[in-house]
PDB file of C-alpha atoms in Angstrom:
ATOM      1  CA  UNK A   1       0.000   0.000   0.000  1.00  0.00           C
ATOM      2  CA  UNK A   2       1.322   3.415  -0.919  1.00  0.00           C
ATOM      3  CA  UNK A   3       2.038   6.132   1.572  1.00  0.00           C
ATOM      4  CA  UNK A   4      -0.499   8.695   0.399  1.00  0.00           C
ATOM      5  CA  UNK A   5      -2.831  11.328   1.728  1.00  0.00           C
ATOM      6  CA  UNK A   6      -6.495  11.573   1.007  1.00  0.00           C
ATOM      7  CA  UNK A   7      -7.699  13.829  -1.782  1.00  0.00           C
ATOM      8  CA  UNK A   8      -8.764  17.298  -0.712  1.00  0.00           C
ATOM      9  CA  UNK A   9     -10.605  19.909  -2.737  1.00  0.00           C
ATOM     10  CA  UNK A  10     -10.751  22.801  -0.268  1.00  0.00           C
ATOM     11  CA  UNK A  11      -7.676  25.034  -0.856  1.00  0.00           C
ATOM     12  CA  UNK A  12      -7.385  25.781   2.871  1.00  0.00           C
ATOM     13  CA  UNK A  13      -7.400  22.090   3.731  1.00  0.00           C
ATOM     14  CA  UNK A  14      -4.904  21.419   0.945  1.00  0.00           C
ATOM     15  CA  UNK A  15      -2.533  24.045   2.320  1.00  0.00           C
ATOM     16  CA  UNK A  16      -2.911  22.814   5.894  1.00  0.00           C
ATOM     17  CA  UNK A  17      -2.327  19.216   4.774  1.00  0.00           C
ATOM     18  CA  UNK A  18       0.816  20.268   2.917  1.00  0.00           C
ATOM     19  CA  UNK A  19       2.058  22.128   5.995  1.00  0.00           C
ATOM     20  CA  UNK A  20       1.275  19.214   8.315  1.00  0.00           C
ATOM     21  CA  UNK A  21       3.071  16.714   6.094  1.00  0.00           C
ATOM     22  CA  UNK A  22       5.925  19.151   5.580  1.00  0.00           C
ATOM     23  CA  UNK A  23       6.397  19.633   9.321  1.00  0.00           C
ATOM     24  CA  UNK A  24       6.500  15.878   9.929  1.00  0.00           C
ATOM     25  CA  UNK A  25       8.880  15.251   7.027  1.00  0.00           C
ATOM     26  CA  UNK A  26      11.068  18.147   8.161  1.00  0.00           C
ATOM     27  CA  UNK A  27      11.200  16.628  11.649  1.00  0.00           C
ATOM     28  CA  UNK A  28      12.276  13.169  10.526  1.00  0.00           C
ATOM     29  CA  UNK A  29      14.556  14.693   7.884  1.00  0.00           C
ATOM     30  CA  UNK A  30      16.386  16.690  10.560  1.00  0.00           C
ATOM     31  CA  UNK A  31      16.824  13.469  12.531  1.00  0.00           C
ATOM     32  CA  UNK A  32      18.229  11.583   9.522  1.00  0.00           C
ATOM     33  CA  UNK A  33      20.610  14.399   8.581  1.00  0.00           C
ATOM     34  CA  UNK A  34      21.801  14.580  12.196  1.00  0.00           C
ATOM     35  CA  UNK A  35      22.674  10.881  12.078  1.00  0.00           C
ATOM     36  CA  UNK A  36      24.453  11.507   8.766  1.00  0.00           C
ATOM     37  CA  UNK A  37      26.661  14.147  10.381  1.00  0.00           C
ATOM     38  CA  UNK A  38      27.865  11.664  13.002  1.00  0.00           C
ATOM     39  CA  UNK A  39      28.100   8.538  10.831  1.00  0.00           C
ATOM     40  CA  UNK A  40      28.572   9.778   7.258  1.00  0.00           C
ATOM     41  CA  UNK A  41      25.791   7.450   6.192  1.00  0.00           C
ATOM     42  CA  UNK A  42      22.011   7.606   5.828  1.00  0.00           C
ATOM     43  CA  UNK A  43      19.669   5.981   8.340  1.00  0.00           C
ATOM     44  CA  UNK A  44      18.011   3.511   5.973  1.00  0.00           C
ATOM     45  CA  UNK A  45      16.177   1.737   8.814  1.00  0.00           C
ATOM     46  CA  UNK A  46      14.311   4.856   9.934  1.00  0.00           C
ATOM     47  CA  UNK A  47      11.020   3.916   8.228  1.00  0.00           C
ATOM     48  CA  UNK A  48      10.536   0.554   9.973  1.00  0.00           C
ATOM     49  CA  UNK A  49      11.537   2.096  13.311  1.00  0.00           C
ATOM     50  CA  UNK A  50       8.952   4.837  12.807  1.00  0.00           C
ATOM     51  CA  UNK A  51       6.269   2.280  11.984  1.00  0.00           C
ATOM     52  CA  UNK A  52       7.127   0.021  14.936  1.00  0.00           C
ATOM     53  CA  UNK A  53       6.937   2.949  17.365  1.00  0.00           C
ATOM     54  CA  UNK A  54       3.572   4.074  16.006  1.00  0.00           C
ATOM     55  CA  UNK A  55       2.162   0.534  16.159  1.00  0.00           C
ATOM     56  CA  UNK A  56       3.384   0.108  19.744  1.00  0.00           C
ATOM     57  CA  UNK A  57       1.608   3.330  20.683  1.00  0.00           C
ATOM     58  CA  UNK A  58      -1.593   2.117  18.996  1.00  0.00           C
ATOM     59  CA  UNK A  59      -1.440  -1.337  20.563  1.00  0.00           C
ATOM     60  CA  UNK A  60      -0.990   0.067  24.052  1.00  0.00           C
ATOM     61  CA  UNK A  61      -3.445   2.922  23.664  1.00  0.00           C
ATOM     62  CA  UNK A  62      -6.425   1.088  22.176  1.00  0.00           C
ATOM     63  CA  UNK A  63      -8.832   0.157  24.953  1.00  0.00           C
ATOM     64  CA  UNK A  64      -9.809  -3.158  23.375  1.00  0.00           C
ATOM     65  CA  UNK A  65      -6.174  -4.323  23.358  1.00  0.00           C
ATOM     66  CA  UNK A  66      -4.336  -2.902  26.391  1.00  0.00           C
ATOM     67  CA  UNK A  67      -5.851   0.465  27.163  1.00  0.00           C
ATOM     68  CA  UNK A  68      -3.053   2.258  29.011  1.00  0.00           C
ATOM     69  CA  UNK A  69      -3.263   6.070  29.284  1.00  0.00           C
ATOM     70  CA  UNK A  70      -2.357   7.908  26.086  1.00  0.00           C
ATOM     71  CA  UNK A  71       0.679   9.587  27.661  1.00  0.00           C
ATOM     72  CA  UNK A  72       2.098   6.209  28.676  1.00  0.00           C
ATOM     73  CA  UNK A  73       1.400   4.755  25.229  1.00  0.00           C
ATOM     74  CA  UNK A  74       3.113   7.678  23.476  1.00  0.00           C
ATOM     75  CA  UNK A  75       6.155   7.525  25.757  1.00  0.00           C
ATOM     76  CA  UNK A  76       6.381   3.773  25.186  1.00  0.00           C
ATOM     77  CA  UNK A  77       6.340   4.252  21.426  1.00  0.00           C
ATOM     78  CA  UNK A  78       9.060   6.914  21.604  1.00  0.00           C
ATOM     79  CA  UNK A  79      11.160   4.726  23.914  1.00  0.00           C
ATOM     80  CA  UNK A  80      10.870   1.697  21.638  1.00  0.00           C
ATOM     81  CA  UNK A  81      11.927   3.821  18.665  1.00  0.00           C
ATOM     82  CA  UNK A  82      14.935   5.191  20.545  1.00  0.00           C
ATOM     83  CA  UNK A  83      16.064   1.763  21.757  1.00  0.00           C
ATOM     84  CA  UNK A  84      15.686   0.066  18.379  1.00  0.00           C
ATOM     85  CA  UNK A  85      17.640   2.806  16.666  1.00  0.00           C
ATOM     86  CA  UNK A  86      20.375   2.931  19.318  1.00  0.00           C
ATOM     87  CA  UNK A  87      20.889  -0.852  19.016  1.00  0.00           C
ATOM     88  CA  UNK A  88      21.965  -0.324  15.413  1.00  0.00           C
ATOM     89  CA  UNK A  89      25.248   1.125  16.669  1.00  0.00           C
ATOM     90  CA  UNK A  90      26.675  -2.101  18.169  1.00  0.00           C
ATOM     91  CA  UNK A  91      24.845  -4.378  15.732  1.00  0.00           C
ATOM     92  CA  UNK A  92      25.701  -2.504  12.517  1.00  0.00           C
ATOM     93  CA  UNK A  93      27.905   0.559  12.905  1.00  0.00           C
ATOM     94  CA  UNK A  94      30.083  -1.004  15.585  1.00  0.00           C
ATOM     95  CA  UNK A  95      30.717  -4.217  13.639  1.00  0.00           C
ATOM     96  CA  UNK A  96      30.935  -3.295   9.965  1.00  0.00           C
ATOM     97  CA  UNK A  97      33.392  -1.106   8.131  1.00  0.00           C
ATOM     98  CA  UNK A  98      31.976   2.286   7.207  1.00  0.00           C
ATOM     99  CA  UNK A  99      30.692   3.140   3.764  1.00  0.00           C
ATOM    100  CA  UNK A 100      28.752   0.578   1.733  1.00  0.00           C
ATOM    101  CA  UNK A 101      28.820  -2.183   4.437  1.00  0.00           C
ATOM    102  CA  UNK A 102      27.040   0.174   6.832  1.00  0.00           C
ATOM    103  CA  UNK A 103      24.356   0.905   4.257  1.00  0.00           C
ATOM    104  CA  UNK A 104      23.862  -2.805   3.550  1.00  0.00           C
ATOM    105  CA  UNK A 105      23.708  -3.535   7.275  1.00  0.00           C
ATOM    106  CA  UNK A 106      21.057  -0.850   7.775  1.00  0.00           C
ATOM    107  CA  UNK A 107      18.997  -2.250   4.887  1.00  0.00           C
ATOM    108  CA  UNK A 108      19.161  -5.743   6.422  1.00  0.00           C
ATOM    109  CA  UNK A 109      18.188  -4.337   9.832  1.00  0.00           C
ATOM    110  CA  UNK A 110      15.255  -2.520   8.219  1.00  0.00           C
ATOM    111  CA  UNK A 111      14.042  -5.743   6.594  1.00  0.00           C
ATOM    112  CA  UNK A 112      14.260  -7.626   9.897  1.00  0.00           C
ATOM    113  CA  UNK A 113      12.343  -4.898  11.743  1.00  0.00           C
ATOM    114  CA  UNK A 114       9.674  -4.744   9.052  1.00  0.00           C
ATOM    115  CA  UNK A 115       9.214  -8.526   9.120  1.00  0.00           C
ATOM    116  CA  UNK A 116       8.997  -8.578  12.911  1.00  0.00           C
ATOM    117  CA  UNK A 117       6.491  -5.733  12.897  1.00  0.00           C
ATOM    118  CA  UNK A 118       4.345  -7.518  10.328  1.00  0.00           C
ATOM    119  CA  UNK A 119       4.446 -10.695  12.402  1.00  0.00           C
ATOM    120  CA  UNK A 120       3.885  -9.334  15.894  1.00  0.00           C
ATOM    121  CA  UNK A 121       2.397  -5.836  15.682  1.00  0.00           C
ATOM    122  CA  UNK A 122       0.293  -5.674  12.512  1.00  0.00           C
ATOM    123  CA  UNK A 123      -2.117  -8.518  13.247  1.00  0.00           C
ATOM    124  CA  UNK A 124      -4.997  -6.119  13.846  1.00  0.00           C
ATOM    125  CA  UNK A 125      -6.334  -3.093  11.994  1.00  0.00           C
ATOM    126  CA  UNK A 126      -6.202   0.094  14.053  1.00  0.00           C
ATOM    127  CA  UNK A 127      -7.838   3.380  13.406  1.00  0.00           C
ATOM    128  CA  UNK A 128      -5.279   6.236  13.372  1.00  0.00           C
ATOM    129  CA  UNK A 129      -5.148   8.049  16.698  1.00  0.00           C
ATOM    130  CA  UNK A 130      -4.222  11.749  16.885  1.00  0.00           C
ATOM    131  CA  UNK A 131      -1.271  12.494  19.147  1.00  0.00           C
ATOM    132  CA  UNK A 132      -3.202  15.157  21.072  1.00  0.00           C
ATOM    133  CA  UNK A 133      -6.368  17.151  20.661  1.00  0.00           C
ATOM    134  CA  UNK A 134      -8.745  14.484  19.432  1.00  0.00           C
ATOM    135  CA  UNK A 135     -10.280  14.415  15.969  1.00  0.00           C
ATOM    136  CA  UNK A 136     -12.175  17.701  16.011  1.00  0.00           C
ATOM    137  CA  UNK A 137     -11.851  20.754  13.812  1.00  0.00           C
ATOM    138  CA  UNK A 138     -10.882  24.372  14.308  1.00  0.00           C
ATOM    139  CA  UNK A 139     -11.859  27.424  12.277  1.00  0.00           C
ATOM    140  CA  UNK A 140      -8.938  29.482  10.961  1.00  0.00           C
ATOM    141  CA  UNK A 141      -9.729  32.482   8.796  1.00  0.00           C
ATOM    142  CA  UNK A 142     -13.104  31.074   7.872  1.00  0.00           C
ATOM    143  CA  UNK A 143     -11.673  27.684   6.892  1.00  0.00           C
ATOM    144  CA  UNK A 144     -12.430  24.538   8.871  1.00  0.00           C
ATOM    145  CA  UNK A 145      -9.195  22.633   9.526  1.00  0.00           C
ATOM    146  CA  UNK A 146      -8.760  19.289  11.239  1.00  0.00           C
ATOM    147  CA  UNK A 147      -7.093  19.465  14.647  1.00  0.00           C
ATOM    148  CA  UNK A 148      -4.501  16.781  13.745  1.00  0.00           C
ATOM    149  CA  UNK A 149      -3.248  18.992  10.893  1.00  0.00           C
ATOM    150  CA  UNK A 150      -2.794  21.940  13.225  1.00  0.00           C
ATOM    151  CA  UNK A 151      -1.122  19.773  15.878  1.00  0.00           C
ATOM    152  CA  UNK A 152       1.307  18.296  13.331  1.00  0.00           C
ATOM    153  CA  UNK A 153       2.439  21.772  12.304  1.00  0.00           C
ATOM    154  CA  UNK A 154       2.577  23.261  15.800  1.00  0.00           C
ATOM    155  CA  UNK A 155       4.592  20.368  17.215  1.00  0.00           C
ATOM    156  CA  UNK A 156       6.593  19.217  14.203  1.00  0.00           C
ATOM    157  CA  UNK A 157       8.028  22.537  13.008  1.00  0.00           C
ATOM    158  CA  UNK A 158       9.247  23.903  16.381  1.00  0.00           C
ATOM    159  CA  UNK A 159      10.732  20.523  17.309  1.00  0.00           C
ATOM    160  CA  UNK A 160      12.596  20.309  13.985  1.00  0.00           C
ATOM    161  CA  UNK A 161      13.947  23.855  14.365  1.00  0.00           C
ATOM    162  CA  UNK A 162      15.022  23.289  17.979  1.00  0.00           C
ATOM    163  CA  UNK A 163      16.811  20.057  17.048  1.00  0.00           C
ATOM    164  CA  UNK A 164      18.612  21.798  14.173  1.00  0.00           C
ATOM    165  CA  UNK A 165      19.721  24.588  16.538  1.00  0.00           C
ATOM    166  CA  UNK A 166      20.948  22.054  19.122  1.00  0.00           C
ATOM    167  CA  UNK A 167      23.026  20.267  16.513  1.00  0.00           C
ATOM    168  CA  UNK A 168      24.567  23.506  15.282  1.00  0.00           C
ATOM    169  CA  UNK A 169      25.196  25.368  18.538  1.00  0.00           C
ATOM    170  CA  UNK A 170      25.788  22.900  21.403  1.00  0.00           C
ATOM    171  CA  UNK A 171      28.772  20.888  22.626  1.00  0.00           C
ATOM    172  CA  UNK A 172      26.927  17.676  21.785  1.00  0.00           C
ATOM    173  CA  UNK A 173      26.433  18.909  18.224  1.00  0.00           C
ATOM    174  CA  UNK A 174      30.132  19.724  17.909  1.00  0.00           C
ATOM    175  CA  UNK A 175      31.023  16.290  19.233  1.00  0.00           C
ATOM    176  CA  UNK A 176      28.898  14.458  16.702  1.00  0.00           C
ATOM    177  CA  UNK A 177      30.478  16.466  13.876  1.00  0.00           C
ATOM    178  CA  UNK A 178      33.944  15.534  15.169  1.00  0.00           C
ATOM    179  CA  UNK A 179      32.933  11.871  15.313  1.00  0.00           C
ATOM    180  CA  UNK A 180      31.655  12.034  11.764  1.00  0.00           C
ATOM    181  CA  UNK A 181      34.801  13.731  10.498  1.00  0.00           C
ATOM    182  CA  UNK A 182      37.412  11.675  12.390  1.00  0.00           C
ATOM    183  CA  UNK A 183      36.635   9.053  15.052  1.00  0.00           C
ATOM    184  CA  UNK A 184      40.315   8.849  16.117  1.00  0.00           C
ATOM    185  CA  UNK A 185      40.289  12.589  16.791  1.00  0.00           C
ATOM    186  CA  UNK A 186      37.171  12.140  18.913  1.00  0.00           C
ATOM    187  CA  UNK A 187      38.885   9.436  20.954  1.00  0.00           C
ATOM    188  CA  UNK A 188      41.938  11.620  21.487  1.00  0.00           C
ATOM    189  CA  UNK A 189      39.608  14.402  22.639  1.00  0.00           C
ATOM    190  CA  UNK A 190      38.287  12.168  25.406  1.00  0.00           C
ATOM    191  CA  UNK A 191      34.862  11.016  24.206  1.00  0.00           C
ATOM    192  CA  UNK A 192      33.711   7.744  22.673  1.00  0.00           C
ATOM    193  CA  UNK A 193      32.561   7.706  19.033  1.00  0.00           C
ATOM    194  CA  UNK A 194      30.376   4.672  19.795  1.00  0.00           C
ATOM    195  CA  UNK A 195      28.547   6.493  22.595  1.00  0.00           C
ATOM    196  CA  UNK A 196      28.017   9.590  20.447  1.00  0.00           C
ATOM    197  CA  UNK A 197      26.730   7.514  17.534  1.00  0.00           C
ATOM    198  CA  UNK A 198      24.405   5.540  19.832  1.00  0.00           C
ATOM    199  CA  UNK A 199      23.026   8.767  21.327  1.00  0.00           C
ATOM    200  CA  UNK A 200      22.310  10.345  17.952  1.00  0.00           C
ATOM    201  CA  UNK A 201      20.738   7.127  16.677  1.00  0.00           C
ATOM    202  CA  UNK A 202      18.503   6.970  19.772  1.00  0.00           C
ATOM    203  CA  UNK A 203      17.441  10.568  19.265  1.00  0.00           C
ATOM    204  CA  UNK A 204      16.697   9.887  15.614  1.00  0.00           C
ATOM    205  CA  UNK A 205      14.545   6.879  16.504  1.00  0.00           C
ATOM    206  CA  UNK A 206      12.461   8.795  19.036  1.00  0.00           C
ATOM    207  CA  UNK A 207      12.059  11.796  16.725  1.00  0.00           C
ATOM    208  CA  UNK A 208      11.052   9.536  13.833  1.00  0.00           C
ATOM    209  CA  UNK A 209       8.322   7.938  15.946  1.00  0.00           C
ATOM    210  CA  UNK A 210       7.112  11.405  16.974  1.00  0.00           C
ATOM    211  CA  UNK A 211       6.902  12.374  13.296  1.00  0.00           C
ATOM    212  CA  UNK A 212       4.969   9.185  12.593  1.00  0.00           C
ATOM    213  CA  UNK A 213       2.509   9.917  15.399  1.00  0.00           C
ATOM    214  CA  UNK A 214       1.951  13.400  13.989  1.00  0.00           C
ATOM    215  CA  UNK A 215       1.109  12.192  10.486  1.00  0.00           C
ATOM    216  CA  UNK A 216      -0.749   8.989  11.437  1.00  0.00           C
ATOM    217  CA  UNK A 217      -4.150  10.761  11.294  1.00  0.00           C
ATOM    218  CA  UNK A 218      -3.162  12.443   7.990  1.00  0.00           C
ATOM    219  CA  UNK A 219      -1.617   9.632   5.949  1.00  0.00           C
ATOM    220  CA  UNK A 220      -1.281   5.869   6.137  1.00  0.00           C
ATOM    221  CA  UNK A 221       1.322   4.613   8.615  1.00  0.00           C
ATOM    222  CA  UNK A 222       1.731   0.849   8.645  1.00  0.00           C
ATOM    223  CA  UNK A 223       4.121  -1.980   7.865  1.00  0.00           C
ATOM    224  CA  UNK A 224       3.519  -1.624   4.142  1.00  0.00           C
ATOM    225  CA  UNK A 225       4.551   2.023   4.325  1.00  0.00           C
ATOM    226  CA  UNK A 226       7.947   1.515   5.994  1.00  0.00           C
ATOM    227  CA  UNK A 227       9.901   1.787   2.740  1.00  0.00           C
ATOM    228  CA  UNK A 228       8.012   4.844   1.382  1.00  0.00           C
ATOM    229  CA  UNK A 229       8.446   6.569   4.735  1.00  0.00           C
ATOM    230  CA  UNK A 230      12.182   5.848   4.640  1.00  0.00           C
ATOM    231  CA  UNK A 231      12.336   7.404   1.177  1.00  0.00           C
ATOM    232  CA  UNK A 232      10.591  10.522   2.444  1.00  0.00           C
ATOM    233  CA  UNK A 233      12.823  10.806   5.501  1.00  0.00           C
ATOM    234  CA  UNK A 234      16.027  10.442   3.488  1.00  0.00           C
ATOM    235  CA  UNK A 235      14.694  12.720   0.748  1.00  0.00           C
ATOM    236  CA  UNK A 236      13.870  15.475   3.240  1.00  0.00           C
ATOM    237  CA  UNK A 237      17.382  15.182   4.684  1.00  0.00           C
ATOM    238  CA  UNK A 238      19.170  15.188   1.321  1.00  0.00           C
ATOM    239  CA  UNK A 239      16.812  17.098  -0.971  1.00  0.00           C
ATOM    240  CA  UNK A 240      18.595  20.448  -0.762  1.00  0.00           C
ATOM    241  CA  UNK A 241      22.073  19.014  -0.338  1.00  0.00           C
ATOM    242  CA  UNK A 242      24.303  17.857   2.529  1.00  0.00           C
ATOM    243  CA  UNK A 243      24.024  21.120   4.414  1.00  0.00           C
ATOM    244  CA  UNK A 244      23.007  19.569   7.712  1.00  0.00           C
ATOM    245  CA  UNK A 245      19.748  19.555   9.681  1.00  0.00           C
ATOM    246  CA  UNK A 246      18.856  23.190   8.945  1.00  0.00           C
ATOM    247  CA  UNK A 247      18.407  22.331   5.250  1.00  0.00           C
ATOM    248  CA  UNK A 248      16.156  19.396   6.090  1.00  0.00           C
ATOM    249  CA  UNK A 249      13.463  21.792   7.337  1.00  0.00           C
ATOM    250  CA  UNK A 250      12.765  23.479   3.957  1.00  0.00           C
ATOM    251  CA  UNK A 251      13.401  20.120   2.275  1.00  0.00           C
ATOM    252  CA  UNK A 252      10.649  18.505   4.317  1.00  0.00           C
ATOM    253  CA  UNK A 253       8.181  21.268   3.557  1.00  0.00           C
ATOM    254  CA  UNK A 254       8.952  21.078  -0.161  1.00  0.00           C
ATOM    255  CA  UNK A 255       8.315  17.356  -0.053  1.00  0.00           C
ATOM    256  CA  UNK A 256       5.046  17.771   1.863  1.00  0.00           C
ATOM    257  CA  UNK A 257       3.771  20.438  -0.535  1.00  0.00           C
ATOM    258  CA  UNK A 258       4.514  18.360  -3.618  1.00  0.00           C
ATOM    259  CA  UNK A 259       2.906  15.261  -2.135  1.00  0.00           C
ATOM    260  CA  UNK A 260      -0.275  17.049  -1.024  1.00  0.00           C
ATOM    261  CA  UNK A 261      -0.786  18.858  -4.335  1.00  0.00           C
ATOM    262  CA  UNK A 262      -0.021  15.791  -6.468  1.00  0.00           C
ATOM    263  CA  UNK A 263      -2.289  13.557  -4.400  1.00  0.00           C
ATOM    264  CA  UNK A 264      -5.110  16.068  -4.661  1.00  0.00           C
ATOM    265  CA  UNK A 265      -4.750  16.136  -8.434  1.00  0.00           C
ATOM    266  CA  UNK A 266      -4.417  12.360  -8.820  1.00  0.00           C
ATOM    267  CA  UNK A 267      -5.945  10.483  -5.865  1.00  0.00           C
ATOM    268  CA  UNK A 268      -4.839   7.003  -6.905  1.00  0.00           C
ATOM    269  CA  UNK A 269      -1.100   7.542  -7.109  1.00  0.00           C
ATOM    270  CA  UNK A 270      -0.374  11.244  -7.293  1.00  0.00           C
ATOM    271  CA  UNK A 271       1.471  11.462  -3.992  1.00  0.00           C
ATOM    272  CA  UNK A 272       3.910   8.699  -4.883  1.00  0.00           C
ATOM    273  CA  UNK A 273       4.469  10.023  -8.391  1.00  0.00           C
ATOM    274  CA  UNK A 274       4.935  13.603  -7.183  1.00  0.00           C
ATOM    275  CA  UNK A 275       7.526  12.585  -4.598  1.00  0.00           C
ATOM    276  CA  UNK A 276       9.355  10.397  -7.125  1.00  0.00           C
ATOM    277  CA  UNK A 277       9.464  13.131  -9.770  1.00  0.00           C
ATOM    278  CA  UNK A 278      10.763  15.705  -7.274  1.00  0.00           C
ATOM    279  CA  UNK A 279      13.481  13.408  -5.944  1.00  0.00           C
ATOM    280  CA  UNK A 280      14.636  12.226  -9.385  1.00  0.00           C
ATOM    281  CA  UNK A 281      14.651  15.765 -10.792  1.00  0.00           C
ATOM    282  CA  UNK A 282      16.826  17.044  -7.972  1.00  0.00           C
ATOM    283  CA  UNK A 283      19.113  14.022  -8.167  1.00  0.00           C
ATOM    284  CA  UNK A 284      19.665  14.701 -11.856  1.00  0.00           C
ATOM    285  CA  UNK A 285      20.258  18.407 -11.283  1.00  0.00           C
ATOM    286  CA  UNK A 286      22.553  17.958  -8.300  1.00  0.00           C
ATOM    287  CA  UNK A 287      24.536  15.265 -10.094  1.00  0.00           C
ATOM    288  CA  UNK A 288      25.091  17.343 -13.199  1.00  0.00           C
ATOM    289  CA  UNK A 289      28.482  18.736 -14.162  1.00  0.00           C
ATOM    290  CA  UNK A 290      27.221  22.212 -13.450  1.00  0.00           C
ATOM    291  CA  UNK A 291      26.136  21.436  -9.898  1.00  0.00           C
ATOM    292  CA  UNK A 292      28.927  18.974  -8.984  1.00  0.00           C
ATOM    293  CA  UNK A 293      26.956  18.193  -5.811  1.00  0.00           C
ATOM    294  CA  UNK A 294      27.799  14.513  -5.570  1.00  0.00           C
ATOM    295  CA  UNK A 295      31.442  15.221  -4.892  1.00  0.00           C
ATOM    296  CA  UNK A 296      30.590  16.627  -1.477  1.00  0.00           C
ATOM    297  CA  UNK A 297      30.669  14.347   1.534  1.00  0.00           C
ATOM    298  CA  UNK A 298      28.067  14.296   4.265  1.00  0.00           C
TER     299      UNK A 298
END
């Protein structure tokens, strides 16, 4: 099943949907680009981790299944995402040589997570649950907008911006850049590259689950969408070039706008086609002789 949004005809709803998707994609894109700074590779298991965290939240929060309080269910989903992502450091990054082996290891880990989620977490159909605020509507400028769309924007965008600022202006952010540039230098400076990588992976996992919880009422989030969600996360991180988390914010919004508009124009497959066209077009442009973008390292 494709990762698509429902068709909307109201321009106000279309804009709010684009903004909600953009905020969520910006959030997970910032997380992926932050991991890239510390590891010089892309987090290709982020989609399955996002899906697992969302499904854990749904399993725990649905009254007919477990029925724990929503806050507990959300925290459990975020914690599961953080732990699964952090475990990739000793299982993949700590064991394999960097470069292509890391990427292959992350792809294998993603496949294992997706299979496990399909086997143990996706045995029931769950109705999407908004993170906060219920399923009501609010009136903004005469337009009636769904509360989940507003919540996705109001939580996703500030969180993405704050994370980008932390990476750029804090000691932890400087450490992860040192680890990404030269692990031996990091060790000589007195901090462990493995610990830094595990911390940034854990943060990425939790942030990815948060992004998934924000868009669950807007678009499909399930085992079948793990790969498309990974594509969107990586695309948001890399769309405008390897400039770090700050560039993932506009990249995510560009991706959300294209997906919402294309899906509205072509309900059956517009979102997927729009995202694919945008990504391929920018890959071609950035890889051209004029741009010379592919010579730059993360």
